[in-house]
XYZ file of C-alpha atoms in Angstrom:
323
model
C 0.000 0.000 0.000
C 1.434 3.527 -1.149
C 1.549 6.012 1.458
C -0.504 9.905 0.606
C 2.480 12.189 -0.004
C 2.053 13.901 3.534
C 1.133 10.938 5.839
C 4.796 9.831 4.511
C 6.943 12.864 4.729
C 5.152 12.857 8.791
C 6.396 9.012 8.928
C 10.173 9.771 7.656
C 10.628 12.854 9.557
C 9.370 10.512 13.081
C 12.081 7.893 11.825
C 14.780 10.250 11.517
C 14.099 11.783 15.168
C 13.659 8.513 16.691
C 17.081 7.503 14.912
C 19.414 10.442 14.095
C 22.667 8.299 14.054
C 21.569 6.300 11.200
C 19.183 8.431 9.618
C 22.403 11.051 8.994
C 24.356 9.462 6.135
C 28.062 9.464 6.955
C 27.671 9.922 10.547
C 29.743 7.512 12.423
C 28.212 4.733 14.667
C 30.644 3.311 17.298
C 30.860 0.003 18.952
C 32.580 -1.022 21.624
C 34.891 -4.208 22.052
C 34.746 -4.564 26.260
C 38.021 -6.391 25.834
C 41.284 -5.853 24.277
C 42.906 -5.855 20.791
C 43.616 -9.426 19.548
C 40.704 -11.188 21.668
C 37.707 -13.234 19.713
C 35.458 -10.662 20.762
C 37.577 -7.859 18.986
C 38.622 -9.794 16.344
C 35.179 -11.213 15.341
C 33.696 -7.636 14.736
C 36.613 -6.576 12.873
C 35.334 -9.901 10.521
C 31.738 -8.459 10.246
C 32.645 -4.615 10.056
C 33.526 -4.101 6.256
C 30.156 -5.829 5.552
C 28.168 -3.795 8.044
C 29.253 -1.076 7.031
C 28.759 -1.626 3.536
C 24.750 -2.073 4.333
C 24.754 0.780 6.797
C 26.424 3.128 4.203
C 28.260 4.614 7.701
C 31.240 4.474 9.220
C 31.757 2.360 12.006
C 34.176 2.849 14.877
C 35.413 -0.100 16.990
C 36.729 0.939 20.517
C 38.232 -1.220 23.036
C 37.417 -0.351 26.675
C 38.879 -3.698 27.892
C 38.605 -4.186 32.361
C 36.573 -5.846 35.148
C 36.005 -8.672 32.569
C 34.138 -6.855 30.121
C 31.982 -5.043 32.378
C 33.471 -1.767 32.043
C 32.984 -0.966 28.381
C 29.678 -3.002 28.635
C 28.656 -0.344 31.192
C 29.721 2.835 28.839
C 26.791 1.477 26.336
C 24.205 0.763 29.403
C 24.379 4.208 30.386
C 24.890 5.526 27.095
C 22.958 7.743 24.443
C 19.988 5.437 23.109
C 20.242 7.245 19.564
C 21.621 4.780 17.515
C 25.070 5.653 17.753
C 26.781 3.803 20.219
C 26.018 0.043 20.481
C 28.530 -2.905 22.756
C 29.735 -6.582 20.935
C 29.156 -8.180 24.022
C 29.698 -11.884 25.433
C 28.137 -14.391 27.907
C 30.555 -13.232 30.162
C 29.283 -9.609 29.783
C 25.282 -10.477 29.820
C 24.748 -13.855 31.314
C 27.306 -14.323 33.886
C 28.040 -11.167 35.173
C 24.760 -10.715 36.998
C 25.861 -13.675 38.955
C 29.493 -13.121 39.339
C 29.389 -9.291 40.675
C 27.274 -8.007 43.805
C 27.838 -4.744 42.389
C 27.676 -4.983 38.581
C 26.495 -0.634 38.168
C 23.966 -2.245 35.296
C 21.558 -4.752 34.726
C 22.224 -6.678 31.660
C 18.422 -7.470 30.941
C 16.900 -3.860 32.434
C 19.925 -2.034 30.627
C 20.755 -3.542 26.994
C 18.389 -4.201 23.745
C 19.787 -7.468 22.392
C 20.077 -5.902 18.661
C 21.236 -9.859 16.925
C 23.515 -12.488 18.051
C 26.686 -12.724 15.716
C 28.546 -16.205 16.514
C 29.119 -19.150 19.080
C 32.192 -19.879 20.665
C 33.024 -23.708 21.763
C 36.098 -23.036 24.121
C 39.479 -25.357 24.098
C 42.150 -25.761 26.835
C 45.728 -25.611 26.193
C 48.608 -26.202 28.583
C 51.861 -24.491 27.750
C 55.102 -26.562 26.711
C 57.662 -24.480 28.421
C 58.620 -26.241 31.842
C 55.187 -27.846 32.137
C 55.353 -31.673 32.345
C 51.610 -32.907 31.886
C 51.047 -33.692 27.925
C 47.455 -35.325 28.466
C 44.302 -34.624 30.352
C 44.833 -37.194 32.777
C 48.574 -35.749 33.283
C 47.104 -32.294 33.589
C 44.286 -33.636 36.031
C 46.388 -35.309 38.321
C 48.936 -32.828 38.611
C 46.751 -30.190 39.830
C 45.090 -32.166 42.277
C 48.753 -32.903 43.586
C 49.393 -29.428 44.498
C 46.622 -27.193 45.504
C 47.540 -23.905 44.018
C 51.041 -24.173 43.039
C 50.001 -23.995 39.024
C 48.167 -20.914 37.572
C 45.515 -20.278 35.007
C 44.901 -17.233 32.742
C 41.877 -15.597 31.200
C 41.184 -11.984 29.522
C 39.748 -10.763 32.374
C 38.053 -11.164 35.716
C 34.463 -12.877 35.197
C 35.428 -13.066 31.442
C 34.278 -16.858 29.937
C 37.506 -18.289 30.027
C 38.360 -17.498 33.931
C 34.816 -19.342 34.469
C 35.509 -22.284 31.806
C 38.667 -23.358 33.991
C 37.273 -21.934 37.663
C 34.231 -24.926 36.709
C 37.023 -27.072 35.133
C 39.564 -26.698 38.810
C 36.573 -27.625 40.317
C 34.907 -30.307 38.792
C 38.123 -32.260 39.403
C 38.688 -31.317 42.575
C 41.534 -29.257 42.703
C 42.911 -25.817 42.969
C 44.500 -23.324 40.794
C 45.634 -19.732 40.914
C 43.811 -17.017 38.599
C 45.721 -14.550 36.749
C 43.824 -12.188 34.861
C 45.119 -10.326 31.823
C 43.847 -7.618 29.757
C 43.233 -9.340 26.391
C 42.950 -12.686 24.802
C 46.115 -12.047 23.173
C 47.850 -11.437 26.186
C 46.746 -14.731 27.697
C 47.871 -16.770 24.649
C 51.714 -14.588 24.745
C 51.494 -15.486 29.054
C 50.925 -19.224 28.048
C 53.720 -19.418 25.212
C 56.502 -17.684 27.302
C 55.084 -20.499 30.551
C 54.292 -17.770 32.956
C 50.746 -19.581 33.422
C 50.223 -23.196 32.989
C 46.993 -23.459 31.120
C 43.968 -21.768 29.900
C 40.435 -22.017 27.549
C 40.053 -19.933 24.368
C 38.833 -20.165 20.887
C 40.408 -22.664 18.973
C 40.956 -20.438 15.805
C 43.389 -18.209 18.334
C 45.469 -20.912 19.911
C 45.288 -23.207 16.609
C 49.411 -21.539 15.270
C 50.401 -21.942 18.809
C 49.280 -25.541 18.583
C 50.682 -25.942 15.350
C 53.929 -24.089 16.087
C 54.678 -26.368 19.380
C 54.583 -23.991 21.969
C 50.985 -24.789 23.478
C 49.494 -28.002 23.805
C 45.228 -28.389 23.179
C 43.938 -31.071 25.021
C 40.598 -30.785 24.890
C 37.662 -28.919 22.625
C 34.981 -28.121 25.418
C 32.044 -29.197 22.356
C 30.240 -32.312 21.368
C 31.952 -32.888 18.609
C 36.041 -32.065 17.506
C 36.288 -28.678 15.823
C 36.991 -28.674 11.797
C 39.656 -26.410 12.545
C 41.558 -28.512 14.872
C 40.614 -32.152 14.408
C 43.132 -33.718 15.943
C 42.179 -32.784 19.366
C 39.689 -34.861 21.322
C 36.968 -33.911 22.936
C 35.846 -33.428 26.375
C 34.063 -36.772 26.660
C 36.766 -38.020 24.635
C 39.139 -37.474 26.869
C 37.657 -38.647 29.745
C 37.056 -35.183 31.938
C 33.878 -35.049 33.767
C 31.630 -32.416 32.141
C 31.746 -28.942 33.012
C 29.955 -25.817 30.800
C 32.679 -24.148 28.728
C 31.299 -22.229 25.698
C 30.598 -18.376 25.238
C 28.348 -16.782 22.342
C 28.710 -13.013 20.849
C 26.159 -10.425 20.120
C 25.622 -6.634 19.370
C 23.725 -4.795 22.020
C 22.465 -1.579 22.573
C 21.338 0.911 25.302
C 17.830 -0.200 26.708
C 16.022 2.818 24.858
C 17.449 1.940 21.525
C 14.450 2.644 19.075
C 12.768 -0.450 17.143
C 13.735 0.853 13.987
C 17.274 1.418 14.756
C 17.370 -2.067 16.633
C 16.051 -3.438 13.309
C 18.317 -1.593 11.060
C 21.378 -2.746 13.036
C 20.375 -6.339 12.617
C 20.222 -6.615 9.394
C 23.412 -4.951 8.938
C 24.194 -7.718 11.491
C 23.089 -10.412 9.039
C 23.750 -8.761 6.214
C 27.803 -9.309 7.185
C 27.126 -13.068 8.569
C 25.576 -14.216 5.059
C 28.348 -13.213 3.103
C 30.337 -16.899 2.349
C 33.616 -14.911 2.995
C 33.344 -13.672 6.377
C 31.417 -17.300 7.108
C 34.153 -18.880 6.048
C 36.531 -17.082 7.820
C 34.438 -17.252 11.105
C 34.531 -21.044 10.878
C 38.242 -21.370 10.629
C 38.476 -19.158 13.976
C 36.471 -21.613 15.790
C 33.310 -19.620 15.747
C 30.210 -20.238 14.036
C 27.866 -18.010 12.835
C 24.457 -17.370 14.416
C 22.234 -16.234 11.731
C 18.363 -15.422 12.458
C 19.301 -14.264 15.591
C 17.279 -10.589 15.552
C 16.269 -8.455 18.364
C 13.382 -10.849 19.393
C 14.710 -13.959 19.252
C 18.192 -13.015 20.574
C 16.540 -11.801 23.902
C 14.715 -14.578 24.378
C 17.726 -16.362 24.283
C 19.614 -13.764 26.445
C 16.830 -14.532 28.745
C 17.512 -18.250 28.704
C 21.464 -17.940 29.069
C 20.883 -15.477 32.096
C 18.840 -17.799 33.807
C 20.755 -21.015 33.091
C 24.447 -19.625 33.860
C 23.229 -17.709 37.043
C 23.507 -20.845 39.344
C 26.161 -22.559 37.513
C 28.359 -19.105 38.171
C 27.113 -19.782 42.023
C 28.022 -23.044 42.461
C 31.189 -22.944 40.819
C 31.965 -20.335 43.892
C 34.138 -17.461 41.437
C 33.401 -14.343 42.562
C 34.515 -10.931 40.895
C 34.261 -8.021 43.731
């Protein structure tokens, strides 16, 4: 049905107030990366950017705010301006966990955010470093930690980020101890496992796949069903004979709570728009990370609803704590 000439003009002109960072052509839209340069998070968007931008016919501006496991650049967009122009590629650890894991967390991920679309899923591995550490094998690894209570250390990319939770459940599903040491990125965890500083860690397999490759870590274990495509020589969990513990994060775009529909709309199909394309699919699967298409505004927060809900007393039980 076509519009009368006025009734329209009233429509576009309500659009463009409700959503003045992508109804002005060239006017940049940022999005924050809550954790550091070289880690999934960051390096995913930088996949899906080109493309989204490309739809959008805007610039888009990634900025890392890494800290307090992704909490502190998540909180910039909770309390930001709802006008289309700021918007947070959050994780798990961001949204689902971090109500559980902080008494104090200054936002609430499902009062705060507008789940805009979700843009991959990440099955997690665990590597042990090669430099000075004996254990090759999960059952090597397993009973050297439950030797000696906190003489070996783990690493994550933060504090309450989903690798510090992936081996926190892992410690303690075997019934051991280990020593945290958070860093500020991804990559940095990966460079602290190479040089030995910690003994082992969970990340994307894409990420520690050269290291693998190269000799200086060792993957034990994919944290999935089934052995990733990427890296198909490792076995997995069940494989290996570790009891079962939830290791696996997802990614999505969010914005502030107030974000208009049509804006929320607009930025998911830029969203999907970048996930179709075979290239950046492609290139997504050989990180490790599989694309989540269909995942719109609806759908996604139903499913942030679920993950909230389900992660919530696993974070409790598994007794980490972030403040």
């Amino acid at each position: 049905m076509t519009l009368p000439p006025l009734r329209r003009r009233h429509l576009l002109a309500s659009l463009a107030l409700a959503s003045p960072a992508l109804a002005q052509t060239g006017a940049p839209i940022r999005i924050i990366v809550p954790f550091g340069p070289g880690s999934g998070t960051d390096v995913t968007l930088r996949m899906l950017v080109p493309r989204m931008t490309e739809y959008l016919g805007q610039p888009l501006v990634i900025e890392n705010r890494p800290g307090a496991g992704s909490t502190i650049g998540t909180d910039v967009v909770a309390k930001g301006p709802a006008d289309g122009s700021l918007f947070v590629h959050a994780t798990l650890s961001s949204i689902g966990i971090a109500a559980a894991l902080y008494r104090r967390l200054p936002y609430d991920p499902i009062r705060d955010l507008a789940p805009i679309a979700a843009t991959v899923f990440v099955p997690l591995v665990l590597a042990v470093t090669t430099k000075d550490f004996e254990p090759r094998t999960p059952a090597a690894l397993i009973e050297a930690l439950r030797a000696a209570p906190d003489r070996y250390q783990y690493g994550s990319n933060g504090i309450g980020a989903t690798g510090h939770l992936a081996s926190a459940n892992f410690v303690t599903r075997i019934g051991a101890r280990a020593v945290h040491v958070p860093y500020r990125s991804g990559a940095e965890t990966i460079t602290a496992l190479v040089a030995g500083q910690i003994h082992f860690m969970h990340d994307i397999t894409g990420l520690l796949l050269p290291h693998h490759q190269a000799g200086t870590v060792r993957c034990l274990f994919v944290t999935s069903d089934e052995r990733s495509p990427v890296m198909p020589d490792v076995p997995t969990l069940r494989e290996a004979g570790v009891p079962h513990y939830p290791a696996y994060s997802w990614f999505g775009l969010f914005g502030p709570a107030a974000t208009p529909r049509p804006v929320q709309e607009r930025m998911a199909a830029a969203v999907q728009h970048a996930l179709a394309d075979p290239v950046v699919a492609g290139r997504l699967a050989e990180l490790g990370t599989p694309t989540m298409p269909g995942y719109g505004p609806d759908r996604f927060a139903a499913y942030v609803r679920e993950e909230t809900a389900l992660w919530g007393p696993l974070v409790r039980a598994s007794g980490a704590t972030a403040d």
